[in-house]
JSON list of C-alpha atoms in Angstrom, two decimals:
[
{"chain": "A", "resi": 1, "resn": "MET", "atom": "CA", "xyz": [-15.43, 10.90, -15.36]},
{"chain": "A", "resi": 2, "resn": "ALA", "atom": "CA", "xyz": [-15.98, 10.47, -11.72]},
{"chain": "A", "resi": 3, "resn": "VAL", "atom": "CA", "xyz": [-13.89, 9.42, -8.67]},
{"chain": "A", "resi": 4, "resn": "ARG", "atom": "CA", "xyz": [-15.32, 8.70, -5.22]},
{"chain": "A", "resi": 5, "resn": "VAL", "atom": "CA", "xyz": [-13.37, 7.79, -2.05]},
{"chain": "A", "resi": 6, "resn": "GLN", "atom": "CA", "xyz": [-15.81, 6.76, 0.61]},
{"chain": "A", "resi": 7, "resn": "ALA", "atom": "CA", "xyz": [-16.43, 4.71, 3.79]},
{"chain": "A", "resi": 8, "resn": "ASP", "atom": "CA", "xyz": [-19.93, 3.69, 2.53]},
{"chain": "A", "resi": 9, "resn": "ASP", "atom": "CA", "xyz": [-20.72, 0.61, 0.37]},
{"chain": "A", "resi": 10, "resn": "PHE", "atom": "CA", "xyz": [-21.79, 0.97, -3.19]},
{"chain": "A", "resi": 11, "resn": "ASP", "atom": "CA", "xyz": [-24.40, -0.71, -5.28]},
{"chain": "A", "resi": 12, "resn": "ILE", "atom": "CA", "xyz": [-22.90, -2.09, -8.54]},
{"chain": "A", "resi": 13, "resn": "GLY", "atom": "CA", "xyz": [-26.29, -2.43, -10.36]},
{"chain": "A", "resi": 14, "resn": "ALA", "atom": "CA", "xyz": [-27.31, 1.18, -9.36]},
{"chain": "A", "resi": 15, "resn": "GLU", "atom": "CA", "xyz": [-23.84, 2.61, -10.64]},
{"chain": "A", "resi": 16, "resn": "ILE", "atom": "CA", "xyz": [-24.26, 0.72, -13.98]},
{"chain": "A", "resi": 17, "resn": "ALA", "atom": "CA", "xyz": [-27.68, 2.09, -14.39]},
{"chain": "A", "resi": 18, "resn": "ALA", "atom": "CA", "xyz": [-26.64, 5.66, -13.58]},
{"chain": "A", "resi": 19, "resn": "MET", "atom": "CA", "xyz": [-23.89, 5.48, -16.07]},
{"chain": "A", "resi": 20, "resn": "ALA", "atom": "CA", "xyz": [-26.17, 4.39, -18.87]},
{"chain": "A", "resi": 21, "resn": "ALA", "atom": "CA", "xyz": [-29.16, 6.60, -17.80]},
{"chain": "A", "resi": 22, "resn": "GLY", "atom": "CA", "xyz": [-30.65, 8.80, -20.51]},
{"chain": "A", "resi": 23, "resn": "ARG", "atom": "CA", "xyz": [-28.24, 7.77, -23.23]},
{"chain": "A", "resi": 24, "resn": "LYS", "atom": "CA", "xyz": [-28.34, 5.35, -26.12]},
{"chain": "A", "resi": 25, "resn": "ASP", "atom": "CA", "xyz": [-24.80, 5.73, -27.41]},
{"chain": "A", "resi": 26, "resn": "ILE", "atom": "CA", "xyz": [-23.06, 3.32, -25.00]},
{"chain": "A", "resi": 27, "resn": "GLY", "atom": "CA", "xyz": [-22.38, -0.13, -26.44]},
{"chain": "A", "resi": 28, "resn": "ALA", "atom": "CA", "xyz": [-20.36, -1.75, -23.66]},
{"chain": "A", "resi": 29, "resn": "ILE", "atom": "CA", "xyz": [-20.01, -1.16, -19.90]},
{"chain": "A", "resi": 30, "resn": "VAL", "atom": "CA", "xyz": [-17.27, -3.15, -18.19]},
{"chain": "A", "resi": 31, "resn": "THR", "atom": "CA", "xyz": [-17.07, -3.30, -14.39]},
{"chain": "A", "resi": 32, "resn": "PHE", "atom": "CA", "xyz": [-14.46, -4.69, -12.05]},
{"chain": "A", "resi": 33, "resn": "SER", "atom": "CA", "xyz": [-15.21, -5.00, -8.27]},
{"chain": "A", "resi": 34, "resn": "GLY", "atom": "CA", "xyz": [-12.66, -6.00, -5.67]},
{"chain": "A", "resi": 35, "resn": "LEU", "atom": "CA", "xyz": [-13.77, -7.71, -2.44]},
{"chain": "A", "resi": 36, "resn": "VAL", "atom": "CA", "xyz": [-12.28, -8.67, 0.90]},
{"chain": "A", "resi": 37, "resn": "ARG", "atom": "CA", "xyz": [-11.17, -12.19, 0.95]},
{"chain": "A", "resi": 38, "resn": "ASP", "atom": "CA", "xyz": [-11.58, -14.29, 4.11]},
{"chain": "A", "resi": 39, "resn": "MET", "atom": "CA", "xyz": [-8.14, -15.94, 3.88]},
{"chain": "A", "resi": 40, "resn": "ALA", "atom": "CA", "xyz": [-4.57, -14.55, 3.53]},
{"chain": "A", "resi": 41, "resn": "ASN", "atom": "CA", "xyz": [-1.41, -16.73, 3.41]},
{"chain": "A", "resi": 42, "resn": "GLY", "atom": "CA", "xyz": [-3.48, -19.72, 4.81]},
{"chain": "A", "resi": 43, "resn": "GLN", "atom": "CA", "xyz": [-4.75, -17.65, 7.74]},
{"chain": "A", "resi": 44, "resn": "PRO", "atom": "CA", "xyz": [-8.47, -16.73, 8.29]},
{"chain": "A", "resi": 45, "resn": "ILE", "atom": "CA", "xyz": [-9.17, -13.00, 8.01]},
{"chain": "A", "resi": 46, "resn": "THR", "atom": "CA", "xyz": [-12.27, -11.42, 9.62]},
{"chain": "A", "resi": 47, "resn": "THR", "atom": "CA", "xyz": [-11.75, -7.72, 8.80]},
{"chain": "A", "resi": 48, "resn": "MET", "atom": "CA", "xyz": [-9.54, -5.56, 6.72]},
{"chain": "A", "resi": 49, "resn": "ALA", "atom": "CA", "xyz": [-8.65, -1.98, 7.62]},
{"chain": "A", "resi": 50, "resn": "LEU", "atom": "CA", "xyz": [-8.07, 0.30, 4.60]},
{"chain": "A", "resi": 51, "resn": "GLU", "atom": "CA", "xyz": [-6.01, 3.41, 5.30]},
{"chain": "A", "resi": 52, "resn": "HIS", "atom": "CA", "xyz": [-5.56, 6.15, 2.73]},
{"chain": "A", "resi": 53, "resn": "TYR", "atom": "CA", "xyz": [-4.04, 9.62, 2.22]},
{"chain": "A", "resi": 54, "resn": "PRO", "atom": "CA", "xyz": [-6.97, 12.06, 1.88]},
{"chain": "A", "resi": 55, "resn": "GLY", "atom": "CA", "xyz": [-6.21, 14.63, -0.71]},
{"chain": "A", "resi": 56, "resn": "MET", "atom": "CA", "xyz": [-3.47, 12.59, -2.45]},
{"chain": "A", "resi": 57, "resn": "THR", "atom": "CA", "xyz": [-5.90, 9.67, -3.02]},
{"chain": "A", "resi": 58, "resn": "GLU", "atom": "CA", "xyz": [-8.39, 11.69, -5.00]},
{"chain": "A", "resi": 59, "resn": "LYS", "atom": "CA", "xyz": [-5.65, 13.38, -7.08]},
{"chain": "A", "resi": 60, "resn": "ALA", "atom": "CA", "xyz": [-3.98, 10.09, -7.85]},
{"chain": "A", "resi": 61, "resn": "LEU", "atom": "CA", "xyz": [-7.24, 8.39, -8.89]},
{"chain": "A", "resi": 62, "resn": "GLU", "atom": "CA", "xyz": [-8.16, 11.35, -11.02]},
{"chain": "A", "resi": 63, "resn": "LYS", "atom": "CA", "xyz": [-4.85, 11.34, -12.73]},
{"chain": "A", "resi": 64, "resn": "ILE", "atom": "CA", "xyz": [-5.23, 7.50, -13.54]},
{"chain": "A", "resi": 65, "resn": "GLU", "atom": "CA", "xyz": [-8.75, 8.02, -14.87]},
{"chain": "A", "resi": 66, "resn": "ALA", "atom": "CA", "xyz": [-7.77, 11.00, -16.94]},
{"chain": "A", "resi": 67, "resn": "GLU", "atom": "CA", "xyz": [-4.82, 8.97, -18.42]},
{"chain": "A", "resi": 68, "resn": "ALA", "atom": "CA", "xyz": [-7.34, 6.07, -19.32]},
{"chain": "A", "resi": 69, "resn": "ASN", "atom": "CA", "xyz": [-9.62, 8.62, -21.03]},
{"chain": "A", "resi": 70, "resn": "LYS", "atom": "CA", "xyz": [-6.65, 9.86, -23.00]},
{"chain": "A", "resi": 71, "resn": "ARG", "atom": "CA", "xyz": [-5.60, 6.36, -24.19]},
{"chain": "A", "resi": 72, "resn": "TRP", "atom": "CA", "xyz": [-9.07, 5.05, -24.91]},
{"chain": "A", "resi": 73, "resn": "ASP", "atom": "CA", "xyz": [-12.24, 6.76, -26.35]},
{"chain": "A", "resi": 74, "resn": "LEU", "atom": "CA", "xyz": [-14.49, 6.29, -23.37]},
{"chain": "A", "resi": 75, "resn": "GLN", "atom": "CA", "xyz": [-18.06, 7.51, -23.08]},
{"chain": "A", "resi": 76, "resn": "ALA", "atom": "CA", "xyz": [-17.92, 7.30, -19.27]},
{"chain": "A", "resi": 77, "resn": "SER", "atom": "CA", "xyz": [-15.69, 6.12, -16.41]},
{"chain": "A", "resi": 78, "resn": "LEU", "atom": "CA", "xyz": [-16.11, 5.80, -12.72]},
{"chain": "A", "resi": 79, "resn": "ILE", "atom": "CA", "xyz": [-13.74, 4.76, -9.86]},
{"chain": "A", "resi": 80, "resn": "ILE", "atom": "CA", "xyz": [-15.12, 4.12, -6.33]},
{"chain": "A", "resi": 81, "resn": "HIS", "atom": "CA", "xyz": [-12.73, 3.08, -3.59]},
{"chain": "A", "resi": 82, "resn": "ARG", "atom": "CA", "xyz": [-13.69, 2.46, 0.01]},
{"chain": "A", "resi": 83, "resn": "TYR", "atom": "CA", "xyz": [-11.70, 3.08, 3.17]},
{"chain": "A", "resi": 84, "resn": "GLY", "atom": "CA", "xyz": [-12.06, 2.22, 6.91]},
{"chain": "A", "resi": 85, "resn": "PRO", "atom": "CA", "xyz": [-12.80, -1.12, 8.58]},
{"chain": "A", "resi": 86, "resn": "LEU", "atom": "CA", "xyz": [-14.32, -3.69, 5.97]},
{"chain": "A", "resi": 87, "resn": "ASP", "atom": "CA", "xyz": [-15.53, -7.18, 6.78]},
{"chain": "A", "resi": 88, "resn": "ALA", "atom": "CA", "xyz": [-14.63, -10.24, 4.82]},
{"chain": "A", "resi": 89, "resn": "GLY", "atom": "CA", "xyz": [-16.90, -10.36, 1.85]},
{"chain": "A", "resi": 90, "resn": "ALA", "atom": "CA", "xyz": [-17.38, -6.57, 1.62]},
{"chain": "A", "resi": 91, "resn": "ASN", "atom": "CA", "xyz": [-16.78, -4.50, -1.53]},
{"chain": "A", "resi": 92, "resn": "ILE", "atom": "CA", "xyz": [-13.47, -2.61, -1.69]},
{"chain": "A", "resi": 93, "resn": "VAL", "atom": "CA", "xyz": [-13.33, -1.08, -5.14]},
{"chain": "A", "resi": 94, "resn": "LEU", "atom": "CA", "xyz": [-15.45, -0.55, -8.26]},
{"chain": "A", "resi": 95, "resn": "VAL", "atom": "CA", "xyz": [-14.08, 0.52, -11.71]},
{"chain": "A", "resi": 96, "resn": "ALA", "atom": "CA", "xyz": [-16.63, 0.97, -14.50]},
{"chain": "A", "resi": 97, "resn": "THR", "atom": "CA", "xyz": [-15.82, 2.09, -18.09]},
{"chain": "A", "resi": 98, "resn": "ALA", "atom": "CA", "xyz": [-18.11, 2.62, -21.03]},
{"chain": "A", "resi": 99, "resn": "SER", "atom": "CA", "xyz": [-17.41, 2.71, -24.71]},
{"chain": "A", "resi": 100, "resn": "PRO", "atom": "CA", "xyz": [-19.20, 2.04, -28.05]},
{"chain": "A", "resi": 101, "resn": "HIS", "atom": "CA", "xyz": [-17.45, -1.44, -28.38]},
{"chain": "A", "resi": 102, "resn": "ARG", "atom": "CA", "xyz": [-16.24, -3.80, -25.76]},
{"chain": "A", "resi": 103, "resn": "GLN", "atom": "CA", "xyz": [-12.49, -3.69, -26.40]},
{"chain": "A", "resi": 104, "resn": "ALA", "atom": "CA", "xyz": [-11.93, -0.16, -25.13]},
{"chain": "A", "resi": 105, "resn": "ALA", "atom": "CA", "xyz": [-14.03, -0.79, -21.97]},
{"chain": "A", "resi": 106, "resn": "PHE", "atom": "CA", "xyz": [-12.26, -3.99, -21.17]},
{"chain": "A", "resi": 107, "resn": "GLU", "atom": "CA", "xyz": [-8.75, -2.69, -21.66]},
{"chain": "A", "resi": 108, "resn": "SER", "atom": "CA", "xyz": [-9.24, 0.73, -19.97]},
{"chain": "A", "resi": 109, "resn": "ALA", "atom": "CA", "xyz": [-10.86, -1.02, -16.84]},
{"chain": "A", "resi": 110, "resn": "GLU", "atom": "CA", "xyz": [-7.84, -3.19, -16.62]},
{"chain": "A", "resi": 111, "resn": "PHE", "atom": "CA", "xyz": [-5.44, -0.31, -17.03]},
{"chain": "A", "resi": 112, "resn": "ILE", "atom": "CA", "xyz": [-7.18, 1.65, -14.34]},
{"chain": "A", "resi": 113, "resn": "MET", "atom": "CA", "xyz": [-6.96, -1.24, -11.82]},
{"chain": "A", "resi": 114, "resn": "ASP", "atom": "CA", "xyz": [-3.32, -1.95, -12.66]},
{"chain": "A", "resi": 115, "resn": "TYR", "atom": "CA", "xyz": [-2.40, 1.62, -11.89]},
{"chain": "A", "resi": 116, "resn": "LEU", "atom": "CA", "xyz": [-4.62, 2.03, -8.95]},
{"chain": "A", "resi": 117, "resn": "LYS", "atom": "CA", "xyz": [-2.79, -0.90, -7.29]},
{"chain": "A", "resi": 118, "resn": "SER", "atom": "CA", "xyz": [0.58, 0.67, -7.20]},
{"chain": "A", "resi": 119, "resn": "ARG", "atom": "CA", "xyz": [-0.08, 4.37, -7.55]},
{"chain": "A", "resi": 120, "resn": "ALA", "atom": "CA", "xyz": [-3.06, 5.21, -5.45]},
{"chain": "A", "resi": 121, "resn": "PRO", "atom": "CA", "xyz": [-2.21, 5.68, -1.71]},
{"chain": "A", "resi": 122, "resn": "PHE", "atom": "CA", "xyz": [-4.15, 2.86, -0.09]},
{"chain": "A", "resi": 123, "resn": "TRP", "atom": "CA", "xyz": [-2.77, 0.46, 2.51]},
{"chain": "A", "resi": 124, "resn": "LYS", "atom": "CA", "xyz": [-4.52, -2.73, 3.65]},
{"chain": "A", "resi": 125, "resn": "LYS", "atom": "CA", "xyz": [-4.21, -4.25, 7.07]},
{"chain": "A", "resi": 126, "resn": "GLU", "atom": "CA", "xyz": [-5.71, -7.63, 7.42]},
{"chain": "A", "resi": 127, "resn": "SER", "atom": "CA", "xyz": [-6.87, -9.00, 10.80]},
{"chain": "A", "resi": 128, "resn": "GLY", "atom": "CA", "xyz": [-7.93, -12.39, 12.14]},
{"chain": "A", "resi": 129, "resn": "ALA", "atom": "CA", "xyz": [-7.45, -14.44, 15.15]},
{"chain": "A", "resi": 130, "resn": "ALA", "atom": "CA", "xyz": [-3.73, -14.52, 14.54]},
{"chain": "A", "resi": 131, "resn": "GLY", "atom": "CA", "xyz": [-3.49, -10.69, 14.86]},
{"chain": "A", "resi": 132, "resn": "GLY", "atom": "CA", "xyz": [-3.17, -7.81, 12.39]},
{"chain": "A", "resi": 133, "resn": "ASN", "atom": "CA", "xyz": [-0.79, -7.72, 9.36]},
{"chain": "A", "resi": 134, "resn": "TRP", "atom": "CA", "xyz": [0.01, -5.07, 6.82]},
{"chain": "A", "resi": 135, "resn": "VAL", "atom": "CA", "xyz": [-0.42, -6.48, 3.32]},
{"chain": "A", "resi": 136, "resn": "ASP", "atom": "CA", "xyz": [2.83, -6.53, 1.36]},
{"chain": "A", "resi": 137, "resn": "ALA", "atom": "CA", "xyz": [2.96, -5.12, -2.12]},
{"chain": "A", "resi": 138, "resn": "ARG", "atom": "CA", "xyz": [3.37, -7.79, -4.77]},
{"chain": "A", "resi": 139, "resn": "ASP", "atom": "CA", "xyz": [6.09, -7.60, -7.54]},
{"chain": "A", "resi": 140, "resn": "ALA", "atom": "CA", "xyz": [3.41, -8.65, -9.92]},
{"chain": "A", "resi": 141, "resn": "ASP", "atom": "CA", "xyz": [1.59, -5.40, -9.39]},
{"chain": "A", "resi": 142, "resn": "GLU", "atom": "CA", "xyz": [4.53, -3.34, -10.47]},
{"chain": "A", "resi": 143, "resn": "THR", "atom": "CA", "xyz": [5.03, -5.70, -13.36]},
{"chain": "A", "resi": 144, "resn": "ALA", "atom": "CA", "xyz": [1.41, -5.22, -14.33]},
{"chain": "A", "resi": 145, "resn": "ILE", "atom": "CA", "xyz": [2.06, -1.50, -14.82]},
{"chain": "A", "resi": 146, "resn": "ASN", "atom": "CA", "xyz": [5.13, -1.94, -17.08]},
{"chain": "A", "resi": 147, "resn": "ARG", "atom": "CA", "xyz": [3.25, -3.74, -19.81]},
{"chain": "A", "resi": 148, "resn": "TRP", "atom": "CA", "xyz": [1.10, -0.69, -20.43]},
{"chain": "A", "resi": 149, "resn": "ASP", "atom": "CA", "xyz": [4.34, 1.38, -21.03]},
{"chain": "A", "resi": 150, "resn": "GLN", "atom": "CA", "xyz": [5.05, -0.77, -24.09]},
{"chain": "A", "resi": 151, "resn": "THR", "atom": "CA", "xyz": [1.50, -0.51, -25.42]},
{"chain": "A", "resi": 152, "resn": "SER", "atom": "CA", "xyz": [0.79, 2.44, -27.70]},
{"chain": "A", "resi": 153, "resn": "LYS", "atom": "CA", "xyz": [-2.87, 2.86, -27.80]},
{"chain": "A", "resi": 154, "resn": "ALA", "atom": "CA", "xyz": [-4.65, 5.78, -29.15]},
{"chain": "B", "resi": 1, "resn": "MET", "atom": "CA", "xyz": [6.56, 21.63, 6.88]},
{"chain": "B", "resi": 2, "resn": "GLN", "atom": "CA", "xyz": [3.98, 19.13, 7.63]},
{"chain": "B", "resi": 3, "resn": "VAL", "atom": "CA", "xyz": [5.38, 15.50, 7.73]},
{"chain": "B", "resi": 4, "resn": "LEU", "atom": "CA", "xyz": [2.82, 12.61, 7.50]},
{"chain": "B", "resi": 5, "resn": "TYR", "atom": "CA", "xyz": [3.30, 8.99, 8.16]},
{"chain": "B", "resi": 6, "resn": "PHE", "atom": "CA", "xyz": [1.01, 6.09, 6.95]},
{"chain": "B", "resi": 7, "resn": "ALA", "atom": "CA", "xyz": [0.37, 2.39, 7.64]},
{"chain": "B", "resi": 8, "resn": "TRP", "atom": "CA", "xyz": [3.26, 0.65, 9.48]},
{"chain": "B", "resi": 9, "resn": "LEU", "atom": "CA", "xyz": [5.40, 3.78, 9.36]},
{"chain": "B", "resi": 10, "resn": "ARG", "atom": "CA", "xyz": [2.71, 5.60, 11.30]},
{"chain": "B", "resi": 11, "resn": "GLU", "atom": "CA", "xyz": [2.58, 2.75, 13.84]},
{"chain": "B", "resi": 12, "resn": "ARG", "atom": "CA", "xyz": [6.35, 2.48, 14.23]},
{"chain": "B", "resi": 13, "resn": "ILE", "atom": "CA", "xyz": [6.75, 6.21, 14.68]},
{"chain": "B", "resi": 14, "resn": "GLY", "atom": "CA", "xyz": [3.69, 6.38, 16.77]},
{"chain": "B", "resi": 15, "resn": "ILE", "atom": "CA", "xyz": [2.06, 9.57, 15.30]},
{"chain": "B", "resi": 16, "resn": "PRO", "atom": "CA", "xyz": [0.15, 10.26, 12.02]},
{"chain": "B", "resi": 17, "resn": "LYS", "atom": "CA", "xyz": [1.76, 13.68, 11.38]},
{"chain": "B", "resi": 18, "resn": "GLU", "atom": "CA", "xyz": [4.03, 16.38, 12.80]},
{"chain": "B", "resi": 19, "resn": "GLN", "atom": "CA", "xyz": [5.24, 19.84, 12.10]},
{"chain": "B", "resi": 20, "resn": "ILE", "atom": "CA", "xyz": [8.98, 19.85, 11.38]},
{"chain": "B", "resi": 21, "resn": "GLU", "atom": "CA", "xyz": [11.35, 22.80, 10.94]},
{"chain": "B", "resi": 22, "resn": "THR", "atom": "CA", "xyz": [14.31, 21.62, 8.93]},
{"chain": "B", "resi": 23, "resn": "ASN", "atom": "CA", "xyz": [17.17, 22.82, 6.79]},
{"chain": "B", "resi": 24, "resn": "ALA", "atom": "CA", "xyz": [17.31, 19.52, 4.91]},
{"chain": "B", "resi": 25, "resn": "ALA", "atom": "CA", "xyz": [17.68, 20.25, 1.24]},
{"chain": "B", "resi": 26, "resn": "THR", "atom": "CA", "xyz": [16.27, 16.95, 0.00]},
{"chain": "B", "resi": 27, "resn": "VAL", "atom": "CA", "xyz": [14.00, 14.11, 1.19]},
{"chain": "B", "resi": 28, "resn": "ALA", "atom": "CA", "xyz": [17.02, 11.87, 1.77]},
{"chain": "B", "resi": 29, "resn": "GLU", "atom": "CA", "xyz": [18.55, 14.49, 4.07]},
{"chain": "B", "resi": 30, "resn": "LEU", "atom": "CA", "xyz": [15.30, 14.81, 5.95]},
{"chain": "B", "resi": 31, "resn": "VAL", "atom": "CA", "xyz": [15.26, 11.04, 6.45]},
{"chain": "B", "resi": 32, "resn": "GLU", "atom": "CA", "xyz": [18.83, 11.14, 7.75]},
{"chain": "B", "resi": 33, "resn": "GLU", "atom": "CA", "xyz": [17.83, 13.84, 10.22]},
{"chain": "B", "resi": 34, "resn": "LEU", "atom": "CA", "xyz": [14.77, 11.93, 11.46]},
{"chain": "B", "resi": 35, "resn": "ARG", "atom": "CA", "xyz": [16.76, 8.76, 11.79]},
{"chain": "B", "resi": 36, "resn": "GLY", "atom": "CA", "xyz": [19.18, 10.56, 14.14]},
{"chain": "B", "resi": 37, "resn": "ARG", "atom": "CA", "xyz": [16.39, 11.78, 16.43]},
{"chain": "B", "resi": 38, "resn": "GLU", "atom": "CA", "xyz": [15.13, 8.63, 18.14]},
{"chain": "B", "resi": 39, "resn": "GLU", "atom": "CA", "xyz": [15.21, 4.94, 17.88]},
{"chain": "B", "resi": 40, "resn": "ARG", "atom": "CA", "xyz": [11.56, 4.72, 16.61]},
{"chain": "B", "resi": 41, "resn": "TYR", "atom": "CA", "xyz": [12.39, 6.83, 13.72]},
{"chain": "B", "resi": 42, "resn": "ALA", "atom": "CA", "xyz": [15.62, 4.85, 13.05]},
{"chain": "B", "resi": 43, "resn": "LEU", "atom": "CA", "xyz": [13.50, 1.65, 13.10]},
{"chain": "B", "resi": 44, "resn": "ALA", "atom": "CA", "xyz": [10.87, 3.09, 10.72]},
{"chain": "B", "resi": 45, "resn": "PHE", "atom": "CA", "xyz": [13.43, 4.17, 8.19]},
{"chain": "B", "resi": 46, "resn": "SER", "atom": "CA", "xyz": [15.75, 1.14, 8.54]},
{"chain": "B", "resi": 47, "resn": "ASP", "atom": "CA", "xyz": [14.80, -0.39, 5.15]},
{"chain": "B", "resi": 48, "resn": "MET", "atom": "CA", "xyz": [14.35, 2.33, 2.60]},
{"chain": "B", "resi": 49, "resn": "ALA", "atom": "CA", "xyz": [13.47, -0.17, -0.12]},
{"chain": "B", "resi": 50, "resn": "SER", "atom": "CA", "xyz": [10.10, -0.48, 1.73]},
{"chain": "B", "resi": 51, "resn": "VAL", "atom": "CA", "xyz": [9.46, 3.25, 1.91]},
{"chain": "B", "resi": 52, "resn": "LYS", "atom": "CA", "xyz": [7.92, 5.59, -0.59]},
{"chain": "B", "resi": 53, "resn": "VAL", "atom": "CA", "xyz": [7.59, 9.41, -0.32]},
{"chain": "B", "resi": 54, "resn": "ALA", "atom": "CA", "xyz": [5.24, 12.04, -1.65]},
{"chain": "B", "resi": 55, "resn": "VAL", "atom": "CA", "xyz": [6.02, 15.72, -1.73]},
{"chain": "B", "resi": 56, "resn": "ASP", "atom": "CA", "xyz": [2.97, 17.92, -1.81]},
{"chain": "B", "resi": 57, "resn": "GLN", "atom": "CA", "xyz": [0.94, 14.84, -2.61]},
{"chain": "B", "resi": 58, "resn": "GLU", "atom": "CA", "xyz": [2.92, 13.70, -5.68]},
{"chain": "B", "resi": 59, "resn": "LEU", "atom": "CA", "xyz": [5.08, 10.58, -5.64]},
{"chain": "B", "resi": 60, "resn": "VAL", "atom": "CA", "xyz": [8.78, 11.49, -5.88]},
{"chain": "B", "resi": 61, "resn": "ASP", "atom": "CA", "xyz": [12.23, 9.95, -5.42]},
{"chain": "B", "resi": 62, "resn": "MET", "atom": "CA", "xyz": [14.32, 10.25, -2.26]},
{"chain": "B", "resi": 63, "resn": "ASP", "atom": "CA", "xyz": [16.55, 12.78, -3.76]},
{"chain": "B", "resi": 64, "resn": "ALA", "atom": "CA", "xyz": [13.68, 15.24, -4.51]},
{"chain": "B", "resi": 65, "resn": "PRO", "atom": "CA", "xyz": [14.40, 18.87, -3.24]},
{"chain": "B", "resi": 66, "resn": "LEU", "atom": "CA", "xyz": [12.36, 20.22, -0.32]},
{"chain": "B", "resi": 67, "resn": "LYS", "atom": "CA", "xyz": [12.48, 23.93, -1.13]},
{"chain": "B", "resi": 68, "resn": "ASP", "atom": "CA", "xyz": [9.09, 25.66, -0.77]},
{"chain": "B", "resi": 69, "resn": "VAL", "atom": "CA", "xyz": [7.54, 22.21, 0.10]},
{"chain": "B", "resi": 70, "resn": "ARG", "atom": "CA", "xyz": [4.53, 22.24, 2.48]},
{"chain": "B", "resi": 71, "resn": "GLU", "atom": "CA", "xyz": [3.81, 18.59, 2.95]},
{"chain": "B", "resi": 72, "resn": "VAL", "atom": "CA", "xyz": [6.00, 15.45, 2.82]},
{"chain": "B", "resi": 73, "resn": "ALA", "atom": "CA", "xyz": [4.40, 11.98, 3.31]},
{"chain": "B", "resi": 74, "resn": "PHE", "atom": "CA", "xyz": [6.26, 8.67, 4.07]},
{"chain": "B", "resi": 75, "resn": "PHE", "atom": "CA", "xyz": [4.56, 5.36, 3.51]},
{"chain": "B", "resi": 76, "resn": "PRO", "atom": "CA", "xyz": [5.11, 1.70, 2.40]},
{"chain": "B", "resi": 77, "resn": "PRO", "atom": "CA", "xyz": [4.39, 0.56, -1.14]},
{"chain": "B", "resi": 78, "resn": "MET", "atom": "CA", "xyz": [0.62, 0.92, -1.80]},
{"chain": "B", "resi": 79, "resn": "THR", "atom": "CA", "xyz": [-1.73, -2.01, -1.57]},
{"chain": "B", "resi": 80, "resn": "GLY", "atom": "CA", "xyz": [-5.13, -0.78, -2.67]},
{"chain": "B", "resi": 81, "resn": "GLY", "atom": "CA", "xyz": [-7.60, -2.29, -5.00]}
]
């Protein structure tokens, strides 16, 4: 289990390789990566500023990762989230999960992202020619969490 | 206690954090006290449906007690990922 909150970019291939290095028991690694889009509400975006709450951010991500490891039998998990100014096209977040078979890896990666969206203290401000705008939370993000409450998964 | 503001709450209030001495028993009472201070606080806390709070870095409800609390943070709903 690992959580990294950093300004620097990450290399998805290198992270997958590091997760699998030196072991032969892993059957599936699922990765999700989130990137900065160049459009928001029909307006072009050039940069996104990601603000976070140092201290609470790490705690919140570790709690989400621990919960995923409790619900699914994972062989490894990783959450990397960037902060600071990010250009359109840049990486924002990486979630990787490893398990003997694909289902646990798929489901747990989705679980981690759903909780990360509404429970980890990050805030996005999109900027373009039209000025800066704090991104509104989507109702769909909260709904995405609720579905896991009804799932009993060992 | 230390009070922190993030995202547009930080922008509206104009500072990222401040030291506050208060007798407020709950987060809601602290918000009421801040609102009464100055217009910029009243504006920042005008729509509480868009404000979340963490006490000592844990998400809590507005009626959470403040006894022995070291850090309170106010921020809009999270938008990471």
